[in-house]
Short mmCIF file of C-alpha atoms in Angstrom, two decimals:
data_model
loop_
_atom_site.label_atom_id
_atom_site.label_comp_id
_atom_site.label_asym_id
_atom_site.label_seq_id
_atom_site.Cartn_x
_atom_site.Cartn_y
_atom_site.Cartn_z
CA MET A 1 7.05 5.79 -10.68
CA TYR A 2 7.77 8.92 -12.80
CA TYR A 3 11.27 8.08 -14.00
CA LEU A 4 10.26 4.51 -15.11
CA ASP A 5 8.28 6.58 -17.48
CA LEU A 6 10.97 9.41 -18.35
CA LEU A 7 13.23 6.21 -18.67
CA ILE A 8 11.01 4.32 -20.65
CA GLU A 9 10.21 7.80 -23.46
CA TYR A 10 13.72 7.65 -23.34
CA LEU A 11 14.03 4.24 -24.64
CA LYS A 12 12.01 4.91 -27.85
CA ASN A 13 12.99 7.54 -28.69
CA TYR A 14 16.11 6.00 -28.76
CA MET A 15 15.52 3.41 -30.85
CA LYS A 16 13.64 5.56 -32.75
CA THR A 17 16.77 7.66 -33.85
CA ARG A 18 18.58 4.20 -33.75
CA LEU A 19 16.21 3.38 -37.05
CA THR A 20 17.59 6.07 -38.82
CA TYR A 21 21.04 5.30 -38.88
CA ARG A 22 20.55 1.78 -39.07
CA ALA A 23 24.31 1.12 -40.24
CA ASP A 24 25.53 2.50 -36.27
CA PHE A 25 23.54 0.06 -34.40
CA TRP A 26 25.43 -2.74 -35.32
CA VAL A 27 28.65 -0.78 -36.03
CA GLU A 28 28.23 -0.63 -32.15
CA VAL A 29 27.13 -3.79 -31.48
CA ILE A 30 30.16 -5.40 -33.49
CA SER A 31 32.37 -3.00 -31.95
CA ASP A 32 31.29 -4.77 -28.72
CA LEU A 33 31.38 -7.90 -29.50
CA LEU A 34 34.78 -7.28 -30.93
CA PHE A 35 36.19 -5.84 -27.47
CA GLN A 36 34.95 -8.45 -25.84
CA ALA A 37 36.58 -11.17 -27.66
CA THR A 38 40.20 -9.88 -27.68
CA ASN A 39 39.27 -9.88 -24.19
CA PHE A 40 38.48 -14.11 -24.73
CA ILE A 41 41.30 -13.76 -26.67
CA PHE A 42 43.69 -12.88 -24.07
CA ILE A 43 42.17 -15.16 -21.45
CA LEU A 44 42.69 -18.52 -24.80
CA VAL A 45 46.12 -17.43 -25.14
CA ILE A 46 46.90 -17.45 -22.00
CA PHE A 47 45.91 -21.37 -21.35
CA MET A 48 48.15 -22.27 -24.79
CA HIS A 49 51.02 -21.88 -22.74
CA THR A 50 50.03 -22.87 -18.93
CA ASP A 51 47.63 -24.83 -17.66
CA SER A 52 46.38 -23.24 -14.24
CA LEU A 53 46.55 -19.11 -13.60
CA GLY A 54 47.34 -18.61 -9.92
CA GLY A 55 45.69 -21.66 -8.88
CA TRP A 56 43.33 -20.69 -11.58
CA ASN A 57 42.34 -23.05 -14.56
CA GLN A 58 40.74 -22.03 -17.74
CA ASN A 59 37.28 -22.55 -17.46
CA GLU A 60 37.03 -20.79 -14.24
CA VAL A 61 39.01 -17.87 -15.23
CA VAL A 62 36.45 -18.50 -18.03
CA PHE A 63 33.37 -18.79 -15.81
CA VAL A 64 34.77 -15.30 -14.10
CA TYR A 65 35.33 -13.56 -17.12
CA GLY A 66 31.59 -14.08 -18.50
CA PHE A 67 30.78 -12.91 -15.03
CA PHE A 68 32.26 -9.60 -15.11
CA MET A 69 30.58 -9.24 -18.56
CA VAL A 70 26.97 -9.04 -17.01
CA PRO A 71 27.46 -5.62 -14.58
CA PHE A 72 29.34 -3.85 -17.00
CA GLY A 73 27.13 -4.38 -19.71
CA VAL A 74 23.91 -3.56 -17.67
CA PHE A 75 26.23 -0.56 -16.48
CA SER A 76 28.34 0.41 -19.97
CA CYS A 77 23.51 0.29 -21.09
CA PHE A 78 22.50 2.74 -18.06
CA VAL A 79 25.48 4.79 -16.75
CA ASN A 80 27.50 6.29 -19.62
CA MET A 81 28.83 9.34 -18.64
CA TRP A 82 31.84 9.08 -21.76
CA GLY A 83 32.82 12.38 -22.68
CA PHE A 84 30.78 14.62 -20.34
CA SER A 85 33.22 17.38 -20.03
CA GLU A 86 33.09 17.80 -23.29
CA ARG A 87 29.84 17.79 -24.18
CA TYR A 88 28.00 18.90 -20.49
CA ILE A 89 30.33 21.27 -19.10
CA VAL A 90 32.52 22.96 -22.07
CA LYS A 91 29.43 23.49 -24.15
CA GLY A 92 26.67 24.61 -21.29
CA GLU A 93 24.00 21.78 -21.96
CA MET A 94 24.74 21.08 -17.70
CA ASP A 95 22.73 24.21 -17.44
CA ARG A 96 19.88 22.71 -19.52
CA ILE A 97 20.39 19.84 -17.19
CA LEU A 98 19.27 21.05 -14.67
CA THR A 99 16.48 23.29 -15.29
CA ARG A 100 14.74 20.34 -16.25
CA PRO A 101 12.95 18.80 -13.37
CA ALA A 102 14.21 15.57 -13.22
CA HIS A 103 16.43 14.15 -10.63
CA ASN A 104 20.38 16.48 -13.16
CA LEU A 105 22.76 12.37 -12.47
CA PHE A 106 19.52 10.61 -13.38
CA GLN A 107 18.50 12.85 -16.63
CA ILE A 108 22.38 12.59 -17.79
CA PHE A 109 22.26 9.04 -17.70
CA LEU A 110 18.48 9.38 -19.39
CA GLU A 111 20.09 11.05 -22.09
CA ASN A 112 22.84 8.14 -22.76
CA VAL A 113 21.19 5.06 -23.00
CA ASP A 114 23.25 2.72 -24.86
CA PRO A 115 20.95 -0.83 -24.77
CA PRO A 116 23.87 -2.98 -27.49
CA SER A 117 25.68 -2.79 -24.43
CA LEU A 118 23.12 -5.28 -22.98
CA VAL A 119 24.47 -7.92 -26.08
CA GLY A 120 26.95 -8.18 -23.50
CA SER A 121 25.83 -9.25 -20.25
CA PHE A 122 23.54 -11.78 -22.99
CA ILE A 123 26.76 -13.09 -24.00
CA GLY A 124 28.74 -12.56 -20.75
CA LEU A 125 25.57 -15.12 -19.66
CA ILE A 126 26.38 -17.65 -21.80
CA VAL A 127 29.50 -17.73 -21.49
CA MET A 128 29.11 -18.95 -17.27
CA ALA A 129 26.08 -21.04 -18.54
CA ILE A 130 29.35 -22.79 -21.37
CA SER A 131 32.15 -22.96 -18.96
CA GLY A 132 29.89 -23.79 -15.58
CA SER A 133 28.91 -26.94 -17.15
CA ASN A 134 32.02 -27.73 -17.70
CA LEU A 135 33.00 -27.18 -14.64
CA GLY A 136 30.15 -28.55 -13.23
CA LEU A 137 28.86 -26.71 -10.84
CA PRO A 138 25.63 -27.34 -9.32
CA PHE A 139 22.73 -24.36 -9.95
CA GLU A 140 21.94 -24.43 -6.54
CA TRP A 141 18.22 -22.57 -4.56
CA TRP A 142 20.27 -19.65 -4.45
CA THR A 143 22.39 -19.14 -7.08
CA LEU A 144 20.01 -16.42 -9.22
CA PRO A 145 18.91 -14.57 -6.61
CA MET A 146 22.44 -13.74 -5.86
CA LEU A 147 23.15 -13.52 -9.47
CA ILE A 148 21.10 -10.58 -9.32
CA ILE A 149 21.82 -8.75 -5.74
CA LEU A 150 25.92 -8.87 -7.33
CA THR A 151 25.68 -8.13 -10.43
CA LEU A 152 23.54 -5.15 -9.11
CA SER A 153 25.96 -4.54 -6.79
CA ALA A 154 28.86 -4.07 -8.92
CA VAL A 155 26.68 -1.81 -11.38
CA ALA A 156 26.44 0.14 -7.62
CA ILE A 157 30.58 0.06 -7.38
CA TYR A 158 31.16 0.46 -11.80
CA THR A 159 28.58 4.04 -11.09
CA GLY A 160 30.74 4.77 -8.13
CA ILE A 161 33.38 4.84 -8.90
CA TYR A 162 32.45 6.53 -12.64
CA THR A 163 30.30 9.46 -10.81
CA THR A 164 33.70 9.73 -8.82
CA LEU A 165 36.08 10.35 -11.56
CA THR A 166 33.49 11.81 -13.96
CA SER A 167 32.27 14.77 -10.87
CA LEU A 168 36.03 16.52 -11.18
CA SER A 169 34.99 18.47 -13.87
CA PHE A 170 33.15 20.36 -12.19
CA TYR A 171 36.23 20.62 -10.44
CA SER A 172 39.00 21.49 -13.51
CA ASP A 173 37.52 22.50 -16.78
CA ALA A 174 40.34 20.00 -18.76
CA PRO A 175 39.71 17.36 -20.70
CA THR A 176 41.37 14.94 -18.48
CA GLY A 177 42.69 11.34 -20.03
CA ILE A 178 42.00 9.42 -16.66
CA LEU A 179 38.63 7.85 -17.44
CA PRO A 180 40.00 5.53 -20.62
CA LEU A 181 43.18 4.36 -18.85
CA MET A 182 39.91 3.21 -16.09
CA TYR A 183 38.29 1.21 -18.61
CA ASN A 184 42.11 -0.57 -19.10
CA ILE A 185 42.27 -1.15 -15.48
CA GLN A 186 38.69 -2.76 -15.41
CA THR A 187 39.51 -4.95 -16.42
CA TYR A 188 42.63 -6.06 -14.24
CA GLY A 189 39.85 -7.15 -11.39
CA ARG A 190 39.21 -10.01 -13.98
CA TYR A 191 42.05 -11.97 -12.99
CA PRO A 192 42.83 -13.77 -9.22
CA VAL A 193 43.79 -10.85 -7.85
CA THR A 194 46.21 -13.03 -5.57
CA ILE A 195 49.03 -13.75 -9.02
CA TYR A 196 49.70 -9.76 -8.28
CA ASN A 197 51.95 -8.17 -5.35
CA ARG A 198 50.83 -6.69 -1.87
CA ALA A 199 50.10 -3.15 -3.19
CA ILE A 200 48.27 -3.94 -6.28
CA GLN A 201 45.99 -6.62 -4.25
CA VAL A 202 45.20 -3.77 -1.43
CA LEU A 203 44.25 -0.92 -4.36
CA LEU A 204 42.21 -2.77 -6.69
CA THR A 205 39.94 -4.49 -3.74
CA TRP A 206 39.57 -0.79 -1.18
CA ILE A 207 41.06 2.02 -2.72
CA ILE A 208 39.50 1.67 -6.56
CA PRO A 209 37.69 -2.33 -5.87
CA PHE A 210 37.50 -3.56 -9.29
CA ALA A 211 37.88 -7.14 -7.87
CA PHE A 212 34.58 -6.62 -6.47
CA VAL A 213 33.19 -6.76 -10.32
CA GLY A 214 35.51 -9.54 -11.43
CA ILE A 215 37.15 -11.78 -9.57
CA TYR A 216 35.61 -11.84 -5.45
CA PRO A 217 32.33 -12.46 -6.36
CA ALA A 218 32.54 -15.13 -9.67
CA ALA A 219 34.24 -16.90 -6.49
CA LEU A 220 31.03 -17.14 -4.95
CA PHE A 221 29.81 -18.86 -8.34
CA LEU A 222 32.51 -21.38 -8.32
CA HIS A 223 32.81 -22.36 -4.57
CA ARG A 224 35.26 -21.19 -4.20
CA ASP A 225 36.21 -21.08 -0.21
CA GLU A 226 38.40 -18.69 -0.17
CA MET A 227 36.84 -15.87 -1.70
CA ARG A 228 33.65 -16.08 -0.09
CA GLY A 229 34.06 -13.48 2.44
CA MET A 230 35.39 -11.10 -0.17
CA ALA A 231 31.64 -12.39 -2.09
CA LEU A 232 29.70 -11.73 0.41
CA LEU A 233 30.98 -8.01 0.94
CA THR A 234 30.24 -6.37 -2.62
CA PRO A 235 26.72 -5.11 -1.50
CA ILE A 236 28.89 -3.09 1.02
CA VAL A 237 31.18 -2.42 -1.25
CA GLY A 238 28.71 -1.52 -3.81
CA VAL A 239 26.80 1.57 -1.23
CA VAL A 240 29.88 2.66 -0.30
CA PHE A 241 31.18 3.56 -3.03
CA LEU A 242 27.86 5.24 -4.52
CA SER A 243 27.14 6.87 -1.54
CA ILE A 244 30.69 8.06 -2.12
CA GLY A 245 30.10 8.81 -5.86
CA LEU A 246 26.99 10.58 -5.91
CA MET A 247 28.11 12.90 -2.61
CA ALA A 248 30.79 13.84 -4.62
CA TRP A 249 28.11 14.24 -7.71
CA SER A 250 26.61 17.11 -5.61
CA PHE A 251 29.22 18.60 -3.94
CA GLY A 252 30.81 19.51 -7.50
CA VAL A 253 26.79 20.19 -8.90
CA LYS A 254 27.34 23.35 -5.99
CA ARG A 255 30.39 24.28 -7.25
CA TYR A 256 28.98 24.65 -11.14
CA LYS A 257 28.89 27.95 -12.33
CA GLY A 258 28.43 27.93 -16.07
CA ALA A 259 31.16 27.29 -19.03
CA GLY A 260 29.45 30.98 -19.88
CA SER A 261 28.65 31.45 -23.10
CA MET B 1 44.23 30.03 -21.41
CA SER B 2 44.72 27.90 -24.44
CA LYS B 3 43.68 30.77 -26.14
CA GLN B 4 45.85 32.74 -25.19
CA LEU B 5 48.73 30.73 -25.73
CA ALA B 6 47.28 30.19 -30.30
CA THR B 7 47.08 33.92 -30.07
CA ALA B 8 50.49 34.22 -28.67
CA ALA B 9 52.08 31.40 -31.29
CA SER B 10 50.66 32.85 -34.34
CA SER B 11 51.62 35.89 -34.23
CA SER B 12 55.62 35.95 -33.12
CA GLY B 13 55.28 32.97 -36.00
CA SER B 14 53.93 35.35 -39.05
CA GLY B 15 57.03 37.36 -40.35
CA THR B 16 58.29 39.08 -42.57
CA PRO B 17 55.20 39.92 -45.42
CA GLY B 18 56.20 38.44 -48.62
CA GLY B 19 54.80 38.20 -51.40
CA SER B 20 57.75 35.77 -53.56
CA ARG B 21 56.23 31.93 -53.41
CA GLU B 22 60.27 31.07 -51.22
CA ASN B 23 59.16 33.23 -48.72
CA GLY B 24 55.57 31.61 -48.93
CA ARG B 25 56.42 28.26 -48.64
CA ARG B 26 58.59 28.83 -45.19
CA LEU B 27 55.71 31.10 -44.36
CA LEU B 28 54.09 27.65 -44.29
CA LEU B 29 56.63 25.79 -42.54
CA GLY B 30 56.92 27.66 -40.54
CA ALA B 31 53.08 27.37 -39.34
CA TYR B 32 53.11 23.56 -38.92
CA PHE B 33 56.11 24.35 -37.14
CA ASP B 34 54.00 26.65 -34.92
CA PHE B 35 51.41 24.03 -35.18
CA ILE B 36 53.81 21.29 -32.96
CA ARG B 37 54.65 24.02 -30.55
CA ILE B 38 51.61 25.24 -30.04
CA ARG B 39 49.54 22.15 -28.98
CA PHE B 40 52.62 20.96 -26.74
CA LEU B 41 52.31 24.24 -25.30
CA THR B 42 49.05 23.71 -24.38
CA MET B 43 49.22 20.36 -22.87
CA LEU B 44 52.10 21.44 -21.24
CA ALA B 45 49.17 24.13 -19.28
CA TYR B 46 47.23 20.59 -18.40
CA ARG B 47 49.74 19.23 -17.53
CA VAL B 48 49.37 17.93 -13.96
CA ASN B 49 46.41 15.59 -15.65
CA TYR B 50 48.73 13.99 -16.65
CA TYR B 51 51.02 12.93 -13.98
CA SER B 52 47.87 10.21 -12.83
CA GLY B 53 49.05 9.04 -16.42
CA ILE B 54 52.19 7.72 -14.98
CA LEU B 55 50.25 6.24 -12.27
CA ILE B 56 48.14 3.76 -14.31
CA TYR B 57 50.42 2.92 -16.61
CA THR B 58 52.49 1.77 -14.45
CA LEU B 59 49.95 -0.28 -12.48
CA ASN B 60 49.11 -1.37 -16.31
CA ILE B 61 52.95 -2.29 -16.23
CA GLY B 62 52.71 -4.24 -13.17
CA VAL B 63 49.19 -5.44 -13.41
CA ASN B 64 50.85 -6.96 -16.29
CA TYR B 65 54.06 -7.82 -14.97
CA PHE B 66 52.08 -10.07 -12.37
CA THR B 67 50.15 -11.36 -13.90
CA TRP B 68 53.24 -12.76 -16.59
CA LYS B 69 54.60 -13.90 -14.00
CA ALA B 70 51.68 -16.05 -13.26
CA ILE B 71 51.88 -17.24 -16.38
CA TYR B 72 55.57 -18.14 -16.40
CA GLY B 73 55.07 -20.35 -13.33
CA ASP B 74 58.68 -21.93 -13.25
CA GLY B 75 58.64 -21.94 -16.05
CA GLU B 76 62.14 -20.60 -18.38
CA SER B 77 60.23 -19.29 -21.55
CA LEU B 78 57.22 -18.65 -23.26
CA GLY B 79 57.17 -17.90 -27.26
CA GLY B 80 61.41 -16.93 -27.08
CA PHE B 81 60.93 -14.57 -24.68
CA THR B 82 62.36 -14.93 -21.52
CA GLY B 83 61.25 -13.72 -18.14
CA ALA B 84 63.52 -11.24 -17.38
CA GLN B 85 62.81 -10.37 -21.22
CA MET B 86 59.51 -10.37 -21.50
CA THR B 87 59.27 -8.42 -17.83
CA THR B 88 61.89 -5.41 -20.45
CA TYR B 89 58.90 -6.40 -23.22
CA VAL B 90 55.82 -5.24 -21.07
CA ALA B 91 57.75 -1.95 -19.22
CA VAL B 92 58.71 -0.16 -22.67
CA SER B 93 55.23 -2.04 -24.24
CA TRP B 94 53.40 0.15 -22.71
CA MET B 95 55.81 3.26 -21.75
CA ALA B 96 56.20 3.22 -25.90
CA ARG B 97 52.72 3.91 -25.68
CA ALA B 98 52.49 6.63 -23.06
CA PHE B 99 54.72 8.17 -26.13
CA TYR B 100 52.38 7.15 -29.52
CA PHE B 101 49.20 7.45 -28.26
CA ASN B 102 47.02 10.50 -29.78
CA ASN B 103 43.16 11.25 -30.13
CA LEU B 104 43.36 12.23 -33.96
CA ASP B 105 40.77 9.61 -34.69
CA ARG B 106 38.80 11.67 -32.23
CA GLU B 107 39.58 14.87 -33.09
CA ILE B 108 39.31 14.74 -37.11
CA SER B 109 35.53 13.41 -37.01
CA THR B 110 34.51 15.72 -34.46
CA ASP B 111 35.61 18.71 -36.56
CA ILE B 112 33.74 16.18 -39.25
CA ARG B 113 30.42 15.69 -37.71
CA ASP B 114 30.31 19.42 -36.14
CA GLY B 115 31.14 21.03 -39.81
CA SER B 116 34.25 22.67 -38.59
CA ILE B 117 36.17 21.25 -40.67
CA ALA B 118 34.82 23.24 -44.01
CA ILE B 119 36.80 26.59 -42.09
CA GLN B 120 39.84 24.21 -42.02
CA PHE B 121 39.82 22.39 -45.45
CA ILE B 122 39.45 26.72 -47.12
CA ARG B 123 42.38 27.83 -45.41
CA PRO B 124 45.89 27.94 -47.28
CA TYR B 125 47.44 24.63 -45.27
CA ASN B 126 46.71 20.27 -45.47
CA TYR B 127 44.17 19.68 -43.19
CA VAL B 128 45.93 16.72 -42.37
CA LEU B 129 49.71 17.64 -41.98
CA VAL B 130 48.43 19.66 -39.85
CA LYS B 131 46.27 17.34 -37.76
CA MET B 132 49.75 15.21 -37.98
CA MET B 133 51.78 17.77 -36.67
CA GLN B 134 49.10 18.27 -34.00
CA GLY B 135 49.73 14.69 -33.49
CA LEU B 136 53.96 15.50 -32.79
CA GLY B 137 52.85 18.81 -30.16
CA GLU B 138 51.38 15.61 -28.62
CA GLY B 139 54.00 12.80 -28.34
CA LEU B 140 56.38 14.76 -28.08
CA PHE B 141 55.00 16.80 -24.49
CA ARG B 142 54.43 12.70 -23.72
CA PHE B 143 57.48 11.94 -24.93
CA MET B 144 59.31 13.78 -21.45
CA MET B 145 56.23 14.09 -19.48
CA LEU B 146 54.97 10.83 -19.69
CA MET B 147 56.97 8.18 -21.24
CA ILE B 148 60.03 8.97 -19.03
CA PRO B 149 58.72 9.37 -16.04
CA GLY B 150 57.45 6.41 -16.56
CA MET B 151 60.13 4.64 -17.49
CA LEU B 152 62.10 5.45 -14.73
CA ILE B 153 59.67 4.43 -12.34
CA ALA B 154 59.33 1.26 -13.83
CA ILE B 155 62.79 0.86 -13.62
CA LEU B 156 63.11 1.29 -9.90
CA LEU B 157 59.85 -0.91 -9.70
CA PHE B 158 60.60 -4.72 -11.80
CA PRO B 159 63.82 -5.61 -13.01
CA VAL B 160 63.51 -4.52 -16.08
CA GLN B 161 66.91 -4.71 -18.50
CA LEU B 162 67.90 -1.95 -20.37
CA PRO B 163 69.32 -2.06 -23.32
CA THR B 164 73.22 -2.54 -23.36
CA GLU B 165 75.00 -2.07 -26.96
CA ALA B 166 74.31 1.18 -28.70
CA SER B 167 72.98 0.37 -32.05
CA ALA B 168 69.58 -0.96 -29.89
CA TRP B 169 68.47 2.57 -28.15
CA ALA B 170 70.22 4.31 -31.64
CA GLY B 171 67.50 1.81 -33.48
CA PHE B 172 64.68 2.06 -30.72
CA LEU B 173 64.35 5.83 -30.67
CA VAL B 174 64.32 5.76 -34.74
CA MET B 175 61.48 3.14 -34.54
CA LEU B 176 59.79 4.57 -31.44
CA PHE B 177 59.14 7.42 -34.33
CA PHE B 178 57.59 5.48 -36.88
CA SER B 179 55.72 3.79 -34.42
CA PHE B 180 54.56 6.47 -33.18
CA LEU B 181 54.44 8.16 -36.78
CA ILE B 182 52.04 4.63 -37.96
CA SER B 183 50.41 4.46 -35.34
CA SER B 184 48.93 8.00 -35.93
CA GLN B 185 48.37 7.63 -39.59
CA ILE B 186 45.84 4.32 -38.60
CA ASN B 187 44.16 7.55 -35.98
CA ILE B 188 43.80 9.94 -39.47
CA ILE B 189 42.46 6.39 -41.42
CA THR B 190 40.11 6.10 -39.39
CA GLY B 191 39.19 9.64 -38.61
CA LEU B 192 38.52 10.62 -41.86
CA SER B 193 36.49 7.56 -42.68
CA ALA B 194 33.82 10.11 -40.36
CA PHE B 195 33.33 11.67 -43.45
CA PHE B 196 31.49 8.33 -45.04
CA VAL B 197 30.06 6.16 -42.03
CA GLU B 198 28.59 9.60 -39.93
CA ASN B 199 28.74 8.04 -36.09
CA ASN B 200 31.93 6.51 -36.76
CA GLU B 201 31.54 5.31 -32.89
CA GLY B 202 32.49 2.56 -33.70
CA MET B 203 35.17 2.46 -35.16
CA MET B 204 36.84 4.08 -32.88
CA ARG B 205 36.31 2.25 -29.97
CA MET B 206 37.26 -1.07 -32.70
CA LYS B 207 39.81 0.40 -34.12
CA ARG B 208 41.52 0.99 -30.44
CA VAL B 209 41.03 -2.76 -28.99
CA VAL B 210 42.45 -4.27 -32.33
CA VAL B 211 46.04 -1.67 -31.41
CA ASP B 212 46.69 -2.77 -28.49
CA LEU B 213 45.68 -6.15 -29.27
CA PHE B 214 46.95 -6.88 -32.30
CA SER B 215 50.32 -4.60 -31.72
CA GLY B 216 51.41 -7.41 -29.56
CA LEU B 217 51.29 -4.33 -26.39
CA ILE B 218 48.89 -7.08 -25.07
CA VAL B 219 50.15 -10.45 -26.17
CA PRO B 220 53.64 -10.13 -27.38
CA ILE B 221 53.03 -12.26 -31.62
CA THR B 222 54.92 -14.53 -31.08
CA LEU B 223 52.73 -16.31 -28.41
CA PHE B 224 50.05 -16.67 -30.96
CA PRO B 225 48.75 -19.59 -32.01
CA ASP B 226 50.69 -19.49 -35.08
CA TRP B 227 48.35 -18.97 -38.05
CA LEU B 228 47.40 -15.79 -36.20
CA SER B 229 51.04 -14.54 -35.41
CA SER B 230 51.05 -15.65 -39.25
CA VAL B 231 48.18 -13.52 -40.27
CA LEU B 232 49.84 -10.39 -38.24
CA LYS B 233 53.05 -10.03 -39.55
CA VAL B 234 51.25 -9.26 -42.82
CA LEU B 235 49.28 -6.22 -40.83
CA PRO B 236 50.18 -3.86 -40.01
CA PHE B 237 49.87 -3.09 -36.44
CA GLN B 238 52.97 -5.40 -35.18
CA ALA B 239 54.90 -2.48 -36.68
CA ILE B 240 53.97 -0.15 -33.02
CA THR B 241 54.71 -2.00 -30.43
CA TYR B 242 56.48 -4.90 -31.40
CA LEU B 243 58.96 -4.07 -33.31
CA PRO B 244 60.19 -1.61 -31.73
CA GLY B 245 59.72 -3.58 -28.46
CA SER B 246 61.96 -6.84 -29.76
CA VAL B 247 64.53 -4.38 -30.74
CA PHE B 248 64.27 -2.84 -26.92
CA THR B 249 64.83 -6.11 -26.01
CA GLY B 250 67.50 -6.92 -27.26
CA ARG B 251 65.72 -10.67 -29.12
CA VAL B 252 66.27 -8.13 -32.88
CA GLN B 253 69.88 -8.05 -33.20
CA GLY B 254 72.77 -6.35 -35.27
CA VAL B 255 71.20 -6.41 -39.48
CA GLY B 256 68.12 -7.50 -38.54
CA ILE B 257 67.27 -4.43 -36.33
CA TRP B 258 68.07 -2.14 -40.61
CA ASN B 259 64.87 -5.25 -41.49
CA VAL B 260 62.69 -4.86 -38.53
CA LEU B 261 62.71 -1.02 -39.24
CA GLY B 262 62.38 -1.29 -43.41
CA ILE B 263 59.14 -2.71 -42.73
CA GLN B 264 58.16 0.21 -40.71
CA VAL B 265 59.13 2.54 -43.45
CA ILE B 266 57.43 0.15 -45.96
CA TRP B 267 54.69 -0.03 -43.81
CA PHE B 268 54.15 4.29 -43.77
CA LEU B 269 54.80 4.32 -46.86
CA ILE B 270 51.68 1.98 -48.31
CA LEU B 271 49.53 4.22 -45.60
CA LEU B 272 50.26 7.51 -46.87
CA VAL B 273 48.30 5.56 -50.18
CA PRO B 274 44.91 5.58 -48.64
CA ILE B 275 44.98 8.56 -46.11
CA VAL B 276 45.77 10.50 -49.59
CA TRP B 277 42.81 9.03 -50.75
CA LEU B 278 40.47 9.76 -47.92
CA ASN B 279 41.87 12.53 -48.32
CA HIS B 280 40.59 13.69 -52.05
CA ALA B 281 37.58 11.29 -51.90
CA ALA B 282 36.55 14.00 -48.39
CA ARG B 283 36.84 16.85 -50.56
CA GLN B 284 34.31 15.55 -52.81
CA ARG B 285 32.23 13.80 -50.48
CA LEU B 286 31.55 17.20 -48.24
CA PHE B 287 28.06 18.10 -47.15
CA VAL B 288 28.12 19.12 -43.88
CA GLN B 289 25.46 18.19 -41.48
CA GLY B 290 23.41 20.49 -39.81
CA GLY B 291 26.23 23.25 -39.94
#
């Protein structure tokens, strides 16, 4: 309850600052949408030259893409650790975080809430609805509950992976260039993993499990039975990776000594 | 660590103090050269971070390679690309990106937002030129530590066909340098825009996406629908990835290499105009937030 109040306060604060820089808000929404649009263009271009991508047709790939946008939007809104090393470690802001009553990781999430990202989630839902009706997908009793569970699991996976990577900045003071490159790699979880060779499949499934934020859970709604087992595994993967992330984080915080100044 | 390097380098860079104009110019040139060197050494100090970069770039190539393989299916060619050419194109495009990519836009907008640009402006050098030199130092590092080893791994793992003609190699290397120049120019323009919009985070993100997509990194220009590819042919982005990639894959040969190189040179010259203008306008507009 205390954390919920905090969240609401920070959101209010966010709106206030954003009203001062109104143009920024729209620039950010538009740039997010453009980012999504360019990925969408890639899919459209692919299907101008082929009918199927590893046995998946255009509507199915677009549906997976729509699903992918939903958890990604939620994750970007509430868990935003972009530039953590520069902002918190190098500038010593982490010291301030540690004196706050809220849990330090949660405090960092709070300070970086980014509501414009949620626009992407809504568009994802619309994309799913359109491509779903093109495919004639039935709306079952479990569709909505599963959508919520799988979205939350996917958010947990993202949070786990990015928290783990971010906590590396407790060990090395150098600006790491890994995070932006990860953003590139996560988009590969949107395409049928079966088109990749064994090594990349294993990598995207078990090591950096981005297939669990896109293709596997989406396959459940598409009634792709070959991936149903993997889809149902999503919550477990979410719990495992979130735990790894939190452990890496608290281990890192213990090692944190401050940057001086 | 980087501070030590910086002081060490600057002490060696300042030669004999001279009063004449000639001497001053030589000193300034030496200073610019030192900016390249310092950035190179700083990057070298953090080289461990970039080993993961090699892996990730190789993974990018792998994923794109298999995606295109699935798209080709049994087909012979797409948009004038044979399967083998596409593999080569994907590998060389990603590895070229490993070289020309830099964060000059972010560095410049940080300087503007925290106000340190005011100090930079009163120093006796050209701020934009210094950024370019730092970018060059970073590029040099990325070329040697990221692009070359990455390319070797890609050649081992994927059926990449290297060009056999010397003209293709020479043309590609020259064009690669222009890719770097044009990409850095676009970064500088994006960074300097922070003078006018205060928060240019959105613009920086947009630029990144637009460059990756419209330069032909993700999809070669000829595969886009006709209307879009004809639009992209009059934009500067294709000069970053698509044109050098075309030379490396042998789709452009002989005299054609001079033509595509000409396009790059023209874009390099055109993009100088907004940079000079922005740099000038920024000095009039400069007000430091907070500070």
